[in-house]
Amino acid sequence: MGANASTVFNDLPTVPLGPLFSAQVRRNPFAYYRSLHELGAPVLAIEQPARYQFLLCGFEAASQALRDPAFQVLDGSMMAQPPSWEERRTHAVFSHSMMFTNPPRQTQMRRLFAHTFTPRRIMDLEPQIDDICADLLDAMARRAAAGEPVDFMRDFAFPMPAAVLGRLLGVPDADLPWYRPRAAELAKVIELGGGTEENMRRADRASEELTDYFAEMVARRRARPADDLITVLIQAQAAEQDPLTDRELLSNLVVVFNAGFVTTVHLLGNGLTLLLEQPELWRRARTDRSVLPGYVDEILRCQGPTHFVVRRAATDVEVCGTRVPAGSEVLVLLAAANRDPSRYADPDRFDPHRPQRAHLAFSSGGHYCLGAALAKMEGERGLSALLDRFPGIGLAVEPPVPHQLMLRGHEELWVRLDAGVPAAQSAGSLAQ
């Protein structure tokens, strides 16, 4: 599969954007990323007309775009008509959140949440993570004993991190099944090409329900504070000289809650598949849990769920020797950067014992994921609990190949809790 470079402008390879929407690339984006690297340039021009002008696939280029203040996220001020809270709730929620806001407002939002996602608060969650894992694995064992099929994504990978973050925020476990389909509707519209009218209509409905949900919770916490993150945020909001508006608070709660567990969902699902494909790695982890931090980092590098972000050049800026004019929109391919052969030896190979080098699975710079440390802890504790309880776990059926680029991972992953189908024999595992 070639990148189909069509022209060269000022010695810069030019590629069409179309392949990123094709079924072939959606089935196996990594072969496409490899073909981009083979062009030998970390920055590529995108064939026009297209929404974006440049594609960044090299690690250094992508890292610069994430860190350099010359690059900004696409916020509401860049839209011809800022989104209305009443008419287009999804756009409004995103544009009122730190994920789609630039400094100085983004810095203030992030500072408010960073005061609550402290290392001490995260470390204090470890016993709760272990308890949640134990309860979920007990339920999986009961299903298997009753002859019921076990979906690892439904029964463990989703509810574990969602319950952890829910307890941190104050969201009851009983509400999590209601939350999952609404979070899925929001995920669809941030996919490349996902902003269809039907997707937006469904996402707007989900956004209304989610903001209403958190608005009711905020009102309850203001009336009766509790020992949870929402109470802490409300108190910090009141103490700010230029406090977040309630819409900003609600928007960030929606976005942070979604972003706060979805990475771990796919870290667990993608990670289990990768480890079952190399049984010797699974066996080593059974006898030596000290390898798990390296396993988690390599899962994130090799199969991180977030494949791209978008940035806009606020000024003329040079990236790896290429001039990017002000106003240019660039597609930053995080997953391609994480397999840059100039940074990682044999980058397509899953090798948790390779020398550790920083990756971009959690982004970088001012938009680095606030929950990165929590996600890594959940990944390590979740895999450790799984090894303790079901060391012979295996695939029950061949998993379908994911077709999304943003938040890429399994929707379903059916497993047997004794020895199942070897993943290495399954053509349906995540393509590499």
Coordinates of C-alpha atoms in Angstrom, one line a residue:
M1 CA 0.0 0.0 0.0
G2 CA 1.7 3.2 -1.1
A3 CA 1.1 6.7 0.1
N4 CA 0.4 7.7 -3.5
A5 CA 2.6 10.8 -3.5
S6 CA 1.3 12.8 -6.5
T7 CA 3.4 15.9 -6.7
V8 CA 6.3 17.6 -5.0
F9 CA 6.1 21.3 -4.0
N10 CA 9.4 22.9 -3.0
D11 CA 10.8 19.4 -2.6
L12 CA 8.0 18.5 -0.1
P13 CA 6.1 15.3 -0.9
T14 CA 2.4 15.8 -1.5
V15 CA -0.2 13.2 -0.6
P16 CA -3.9 13.0 -1.0
L17 CA -6.1 13.0 2.1
G18 CA -8.5 10.4 0.6
P19 CA -6.7 7.2 1.7
L20 CA -7.4 8.1 5.4
F21 CA -11.1 7.6 4.7
S22 CA -10.7 4.4 2.7
A23 CA -11.7 1.0 4.1
Q24 CA -8.2 -0.4 3.3
V25 CA -6.5 2.2 5.5
R26 CA -9.1 2.0 8.2
R27 CA -8.5 -1.8 8.4
N28 CA -4.8 -1.3 8.7
P29 CA -3.7 2.2 9.2
F30 CA -0.2 1.1 10.2
A31 CA 0.8 -0.1 6.8
Y32 CA -0.3 3.3 5.5
Y33 CA 1.7 5.1 8.1
R34 CA 4.7 3.0 7.1
S35 CA 4.3 4.1 3.5
L36 CA 4.3 7.8 4.7
H37 CA 7.6 7.3 6.5
E38 CA 9.0 5.7 3.4
L39 CA 8.6 9.1 1.6
G40 CA 11.4 10.3 3.9
A41 CA 9.8 13.5 5.1
P42 CA 8.4 14.2 8.6
V43 CA 6.1 16.9 7.1
L44 CA 4.0 16.3 4.0
A45 CA 1.8 18.6 2.0
I46 CA -1.8 17.5 1.5
E47 CA -3.1 17.6 -2.0
Q48 CA -5.6 20.4 -2.4
P49 CA -8.5 21.2 -2.2
A50 CA -8.7 19.7 1.3
R51 CA -9.7 20.7 4.8
Y52 CA -6.0 20.4 5.9
Q53 CA -2.9 21.7 4.3
F54 CA -0.1 19.6 6.0
L55 CA 0.2 16.2 7.5
L56 CA 2.8 15.6 10.2
C57 CA 3.9 12.0 10.5
G58 CA 7.4 12.3 12.0
F59 CA 7.9 12.2 15.7
E60 CA 9.8 15.5 16.0
A61 CA 7.4 17.3 13.7
A62 CA 4.3 16.0 15.7
S63 CA 6.0 16.8 19.0
Q64 CA 6.7 20.4 17.9
A65 CA 3.1 20.9 16.8
L66 CA 1.9 19.8 20.2
R67 CA 4.3 21.9 22.2
D68 CA 4.9 25.1 20.2
P69 CA 2.5 27.9 21.1
A70 CA 2.6 28.9 17.4
F71 CA 0.2 26.0 16.9
Q72 CA -3.3 26.2 18.4
V73 CA -6.3 23.9 18.7
L74 CA -9.4 24.8 16.7
D75 CA -11.5 26.7 19.1
G76 CA -14.9 28.5 18.9
S77 CA -13.2 31.8 18.0
M78 CA -12.0 30.3 14.7
M79 CA -15.5 29.5 13.6
A80 CA -17.5 31.9 11.4
Q81 CA -20.4 31.6 13.8
P82 CA -19.6 30.4 17.4
P83 CA -21.7 27.4 18.4
S84 CA -25.0 28.0 20.3
W85 CA -25.5 26.1 23.5
E86 CA -29.2 25.7 22.7
E87 CA -28.9 24.8 19.0
R88 CA -25.7 22.8 18.7
R89 CA -24.9 21.4 22.1
T90 CA -22.0 19.2 21.0
H91 CA -20.0 22.0 19.4
A92 CA -20.8 24.2 22.3
V93 CA -19.6 21.6 24.9
F94 CA -16.4 21.0 23.0
S95 CA -15.6 24.7 22.5
H96 CA -16.2 25.5 26.2
S97 CA -13.8 22.7 27.3
M98 CA -10.1 22.9 27.8
M99 CA -9.6 20.3 25.0
F100 CA -10.8 22.8 22.4
T101 CA -9.7 26.1 24.0
N102 CA -6.4 28.0 23.8
P103 CA -4.5 29.9 26.4
P104 CA -5.0 31.9 28.5
R105 CA -8.5 30.5 29.1
Q106 CA -7.3 26.9 28.5
T107 CA -4.5 27.4 31.1
Q108 CA -7.0 28.5 33.7
M109 CA -9.3 25.6 33.0
R110 CA -6.4 23.1 33.1
R111 CA -5.1 24.6 36.4
L112 CA -8.4 24.1 38.1
F113 CA -8.5 20.4 37.1
A114 CA -4.8 19.9 37.7
H115 CA -5.3 20.9 41.3
T116 CA -7.6 17.9 41.7
F117 CA -5.8 15.3 39.6
T118 CA -2.8 15.3 42.0
P119 CA -0.3 12.4 42.3
R120 CA -1.4 11.8 45.9
R121 CA -5.1 11.6 44.9
I122 CA -4.3 9.2 42.1
M123 CA -2.1 6.9 44.3
D124 CA -4.9 6.8 46.9
L125 CA -7.1 5.2 44.2
E126 CA -5.0 2.1 43.9
P127 CA -6.9 0.1 46.6
Q128 CA -10.2 1.1 44.9
I129 CA -8.9 0.0 41.5
D130 CA -8.0 -3.4 42.9
D131 CA -11.4 -3.8 44.6
I132 CA -13.2 -2.8 41.3
C133 CA -11.1 -5.3 39.4
A134 CA -11.8 -8.1 41.8
D135 CA -15.6 -7.5 41.6
L136 CA -15.6 -7.4 37.8
L137 CA -13.5 -10.5 37.5
D138 CA -15.8 -12.3 40.0
A139 CA -18.8 -11.4 37.8
M140 CA -16.9 -12.6 34.7
A141 CA -16.2 -15.9 36.4
R142 CA -19.9 -16.3 37.3
R143 CA -20.9 -15.7 33.7
A144 CA -18.4 -18.2 32.4
A145 CA -19.5 -20.8 35.0
A146 CA -23.1 -20.3 33.9
G147 CA -22.2 -21.0 30.3
E148 CA -22.6 -17.3 29.2
P149 CA -20.2 -15.7 26.8
V150 CA -17.8 -13.2 28.2
D151 CA -17.1 -9.9 26.4
F152 CA -13.9 -8.5 27.8
M153 CA -14.8 -5.0 26.6
R154 CA -18.3 -4.9 28.1
D155 CA -17.5 -6.9 31.3
F156 CA -14.1 -5.4 32.2
A157 CA -12.3 -2.9 29.9
F158 CA -15.1 -0.4 30.0
P159 CA -16.6 -0.7 33.5
M160 CA -13.2 -0.8 35.3
P161 CA -11.9 2.7 34.3
A162 CA -15.3 4.2 34.2
A163 CA -16.0 3.1 37.7
V164 CA -12.6 4.4 38.9
L165 CA -13.2 7.8 37.4
G166 CA -16.8 7.7 38.5
R167 CA -15.8 7.2 42.1
L168 CA -13.3 10.0 41.8
L169 CA -15.9 12.4 40.4
G170 CA -18.9 11.1 42.4
V171 CA -20.7 9.4 39.5
P172 CA -22.5 6.3 40.9
D173 CA -21.6 2.9 39.5
A174 CA -25.3 2.3 38.7
D175 CA -25.2 5.2 36.2
L176 CA -22.3 4.0 34.1
P177 CA -24.3 1.7 31.8
W178 CA -26.5 4.7 31.0
Y179 CA -23.4 6.8 30.3
R180 CA -21.6 4.4 27.9
P181 CA -23.8 4.8 24.8
R182 CA -23.9 8.6 25.2
A183 CA -20.1 8.7 25.3
A184 CA -20.0 6.6 22.2
E185 CA -22.2 9.2 20.3
L186 CA -19.7 11.9 21.2
A187 CA -16.8 9.8 20.0
K188 CA -18.3 9.4 16.5
V189 CA -18.3 13.1 15.7
I190 CA -14.5 13.6 16.5
E191 CA -13.6 10.9 13.9
L192 CA -12.3 12.0 10.5
G193 CA -15.4 12.4 8.4
G194 CA -17.6 11.8 11.5
G195 CA -19.4 15.2 11.5
T196 CA -22.4 14.0 9.5
E197 CA -25.7 15.6 10.2
E198 CA -27.1 12.3 11.6
N199 CA -24.1 11.9 13.8
M200 CA -24.3 15.5 15.0
R201 CA -28.0 15.1 15.8
R202 CA -27.4 12.1 17.9
A203 CA -24.4 13.6 19.6
D204 CA -26.3 16.8 20.4
R205 CA -29.0 14.7 22.1
A206 CA -26.3 12.9 24.1
S207 CA -24.6 16.2 25.0
E208 CA -27.8 17.7 26.3
E209 CA -28.4 14.6 28.4
L210 CA -24.9 14.6 29.7
T211 CA -24.7 18.3 30.6
D212 CA -28.1 18.0 32.2
Y213 CA -26.8 15.1 34.2
F214 CA -23.8 16.9 35.5
A215 CA -25.8 20.1 36.1
E216 CA -28.0 18.2 38.4
M217 CA -25.0 16.7 40.2
V218 CA -23.3 20.1 40.5
A219 CA -26.5 21.6 42.0
R220 CA -26.7 18.7 44.6
R221 CA -23.0 19.2 45.5
R222 CA -23.5 22.9 46.0
A223 CA -26.3 22.2 48.3
R224 CA -24.6 19.3 50.1
P225 CA -20.8 18.9 49.5
A226 CA -19.4 15.4 49.4
D227 CA -16.0 13.8 49.4
D228 CA -15.5 13.8 45.6
L229 CA -13.9 15.6 42.8
I230 CA -17.0 17.6 41.7
T231 CA -17.2 19.1 45.2
V232 CA -13.5 20.1 45.0
L233 CA -14.0 21.6 41.6
I234 CA -17.0 23.6 42.7
Q235 CA -15.1 25.0 45.7
A236 CA -12.1 25.8 43.6
Q237 CA -14.3 27.5 41.0
A238 CA -15.8 29.7 43.7
A239 CA -12.3 30.7 44.9
E240 CA -11.1 31.8 41.5
Q241 CA -10.7 35.5 40.8
D242 CA -12.0 34.9 37.2
P243 CA -14.0 31.7 37.8
L244 CA -15.1 29.3 35.1
T245 CA -18.7 29.8 34.0
D246 CA -21.1 27.0 34.8
R247 CA -21.2 26.1 31.1
E248 CA -17.4 25.8 31.1
L249 CA -17.5 23.7 34.2
L250 CA -20.2 21.4 32.8
S251 CA -18.4 21.1 29.4
N252 CA -15.2 20.1 31.1
L253 CA -16.9 17.6 33.3
V254 CA -18.4 15.9 30.2
V255 CA -15.1 16.0 28.2
V256 CA -12.9 15.1 31.1
F257 CA -15.1 12.2 32.1
N258 CA -15.1 10.8 28.6
A259 CA -11.4 11.3 27.9
G260 CA -10.6 10.1 31.4
F261 CA -11.6 6.5 30.9
V262 CA -11.7 5.9 27.2
T263 CA -7.9 5.6 26.8
T264 CA -7.8 2.9 29.5
V265 CA -10.7 1.1 27.9
H266 CA -8.6 0.6 24.7
L267 CA -5.3 0.2 26.5
L268 CA -6.8 -2.9 28.1
G269 CA -8.5 -4.2 25.0
N270 CA -5.7 -3.5 22.6
G271 CA -3.2 -4.6 25.2
L272 CA -4.8 -8.0 25.9
T273 CA -4.9 -8.8 22.2
L274 CA -1.2 -7.8 21.7
L275 CA -0.1 -9.9 24.7
L276 CA -2.1 -12.9 23.6
E277 CA -0.4 -12.7 20.2
Q278 CA 3.0 -13.2 21.9
P279 CA 2.3 -15.9 24.6
E280 CA 5.9 -15.7 25.9
L281 CA 5.2 -12.1 27.0
W282 CA 2.0 -13.1 28.8
R283 CA 3.9 -16.0 30.5
R284 CA 6.7 -13.6 31.6
A285 CA 4.3 -11.2 33.1
R286 CA 2.7 -14.0 35.1
T287 CA 6.0 -14.6 36.9
D288 CA 7.4 -11.1 36.9
R289 CA 4.9 -8.2 37.4
S290 CA 7.8 -5.7 37.3
V291 CA 7.6 -5.8 33.5
L292 CA 4.0 -4.4 33.4
P293 CA 5.0 -0.7 33.4
G294 CA 7.0 -1.3 30.3
Y295 CA 4.2 -3.4 28.8
V296 CA 1.7 -0.6 29.3
D297 CA 4.0 2.0 27.7
E298 CA 4.6 -0.2 24.7
I299 CA 0.9 -0.9 24.3
L300 CA 0.3 2.9 24.3
R301 CA 3.1 3.5 21.7
C302 CA 2.2 0.6 19.5
Q303 CA -1.6 0.6 19.7
G304 CA -2.6 3.9 21.4
P305 CA -6.3 4.7 20.7
T306 CA -5.8 8.4 19.6
H307 CA -4.4 8.4 16.1
F308 CA -4.6 12.1 15.3
V309 CA -5.2 15.6 16.4
V310 CA -5.6 18.9 14.5
R311 CA -3.7 22.1 15.0
R312 CA -3.8 25.5 13.3
A313 CA -0.7 27.7 12.7
A314 CA -1.3 31.0 14.4
T315 CA 1.8 32.5 12.8
D316 CA 4.3 31.4 10.1
V317 CA 6.4 28.6 11.7
E318 CA 9.1 26.3 10.5
V319 CA 8.7 22.6 11.3
C320 CA 11.6 20.3 10.6
G321 CA 12.8 22.7 7.8
T322 CA 9.4 23.2 6.3
R323 CA 7.6 26.6 6.4
V324 CA 4.0 26.3 7.5
P325 CA 2.2 29.5 6.8
A326 CA -0.1 31.2 9.3
G327 CA -3.6 29.9 9.0
S328 CA -2.6 26.5 7.9
E329 CA -4.5 23.6 9.4
V330 CA -2.3 20.5 10.1
L331 CA -3.3 16.9 10.7
V332 CA -0.9 15.6 13.4
L333 CA -0.8 11.8 13.0
L334 CA 0.2 10.7 16.6
A335 CA 0.0 7.0 15.8
A336 CA 2.3 7.4 12.8
A337 CA 4.8 9.5 14.9
N338 CA 4.8 6.8 17.5
R339 CA 6.1 4.4 14.8
D340 CA 8.6 6.8 13.3
P341 CA 11.6 4.6 12.3
S342 CA 14.0 7.4 12.9
R343 CA 13.1 7.3 16.6
Y344 CA 12.2 3.6 17.3
A345 CA 14.1 0.6 16.0
D346 CA 11.8 -1.8 14.2
P347 CA 8.8 0.5 15.1
D348 CA 6.0 -1.9 14.0
R349 CA 7.1 -4.6 16.3
F350 CA 5.5 -4.8 19.8
D351 CA 8.5 -5.0 22.0
P352 CA 7.9 -4.0 25.7
H353 CA 11.6 -4.6 26.4
R354 CA 12.8 -2.0 24.0
P355 CA 14.7 1.0 25.5
Q356 CA 11.9 3.3 26.8
R357 CA 11.5 6.5 24.9
A358 CA 8.7 9.0 25.4
H359 CA 5.7 8.6 23.0
L360 CA 2.8 10.8 22.1
A361 CA -0.2 8.6 23.0
F362 CA -1.2 11.1 25.7
S363 CA -0.3 14.1 23.4
S364 CA 2.3 16.6 24.7
G365 CA 2.7 20.2 25.8
G366 CA -0.2 22.2 27.2
H367 CA -2.8 19.6 26.2
Y368 CA -1.0 16.6 27.7
C369 CA -3.5 14.3 29.1
L370 CA -4.3 15.1 32.8
G371 CA -5.2 11.5 33.5
A372 CA -2.1 9.9 32.0
A373 CA -0.8 8.7 35.3
L374 CA -4.2 7.3 36.3
A375 CA -4.5 5.5 32.9
K376 CA -1.1 3.9 33.3
M377 CA -1.9 2.8 36.9
E378 CA -5.3 1.3 35.8
G379 CA -3.6 -0.5 32.9
E380 CA -1.0 -2.0 35.2
R381 CA -3.4 -3.0 38.0
G382 CA -6.0 -4.3 35.5
L383 CA -3.5 -6.5 33.7
S384 CA -2.0 -7.7 37.0
A385 CA -5.5 -8.7 38.3
L386 CA -6.3 -10.5 35.1
L387 CA -3.1 -12.4 35.3
D388 CA -3.8 -13.4 38.9
R389 CA -7.4 -14.5 38.2
F390 CA -7.4 -15.9 34.6
P391 CA -3.8 -16.7 33.5
G392 CA -5.2 -19.0 30.8
I393 CA -7.5 -16.4 29.2
G394 CA -7.8 -16.6 25.4
L395 CA -9.9 -15.4 22.6
A396 CA -13.2 -17.2 22.1
V397 CA -13.8 -15.9 18.6
E398 CA -11.9 -13.8 16.1
P399 CA -12.4 -10.1 17.0
P400 CA -13.6 -7.8 14.3
V401 CA -11.0 -5.3 13.0
P402 CA -11.7 -1.8 14.2
H403 CA -12.4 0.8 11.4
Q404 CA -12.0 4.0 13.4
L405 CA -8.9 6.1 13.7
M406 CA -9.9 8.3 16.6
L407 CA -10.4 6.2 19.7
R408 CA -9.3 3.1 17.8
G409 CA -10.0 -0.2 19.6
H410 CA -12.3 -3.1 20.0
E411 CA -16.0 -2.6 20.5
E412 CA -16.3 -6.3 21.5
L413 CA -13.6 -8.8 22.5
W414 CA -15.1 -12.2 23.3
V415 CA -12.9 -14.4 25.5
R416 CA -12.7 -17.7 27.2
L417 CA -11.3 -17.7 30.7
D418 CA -9.3 -20.9 30.2
A419 CA -7.1 -21.4 27.1
G420 CA -9.0 -19.9 24.1
V421 CA -8.1 -19.3 20.5
P422 CA -4.5 -18.1 20.2
A423 CA -4.5 -14.5 19.1
A424 CA -1.5 -15.1 16.9
Q425 CA -3.8 -17.3 14.7
S426 CA -6.5 -14.6 14.5
A427 CA -6.5 -12.5 11.4
G428 CA -9.0 -10.2 13.1
S429 CA -6.7 -8.8 15.8
L430 CA -5.6 -5.2 15.6
A431 CA -3.6 -4.9 12.4
Q432 CA 0.1 -4.1 12.7

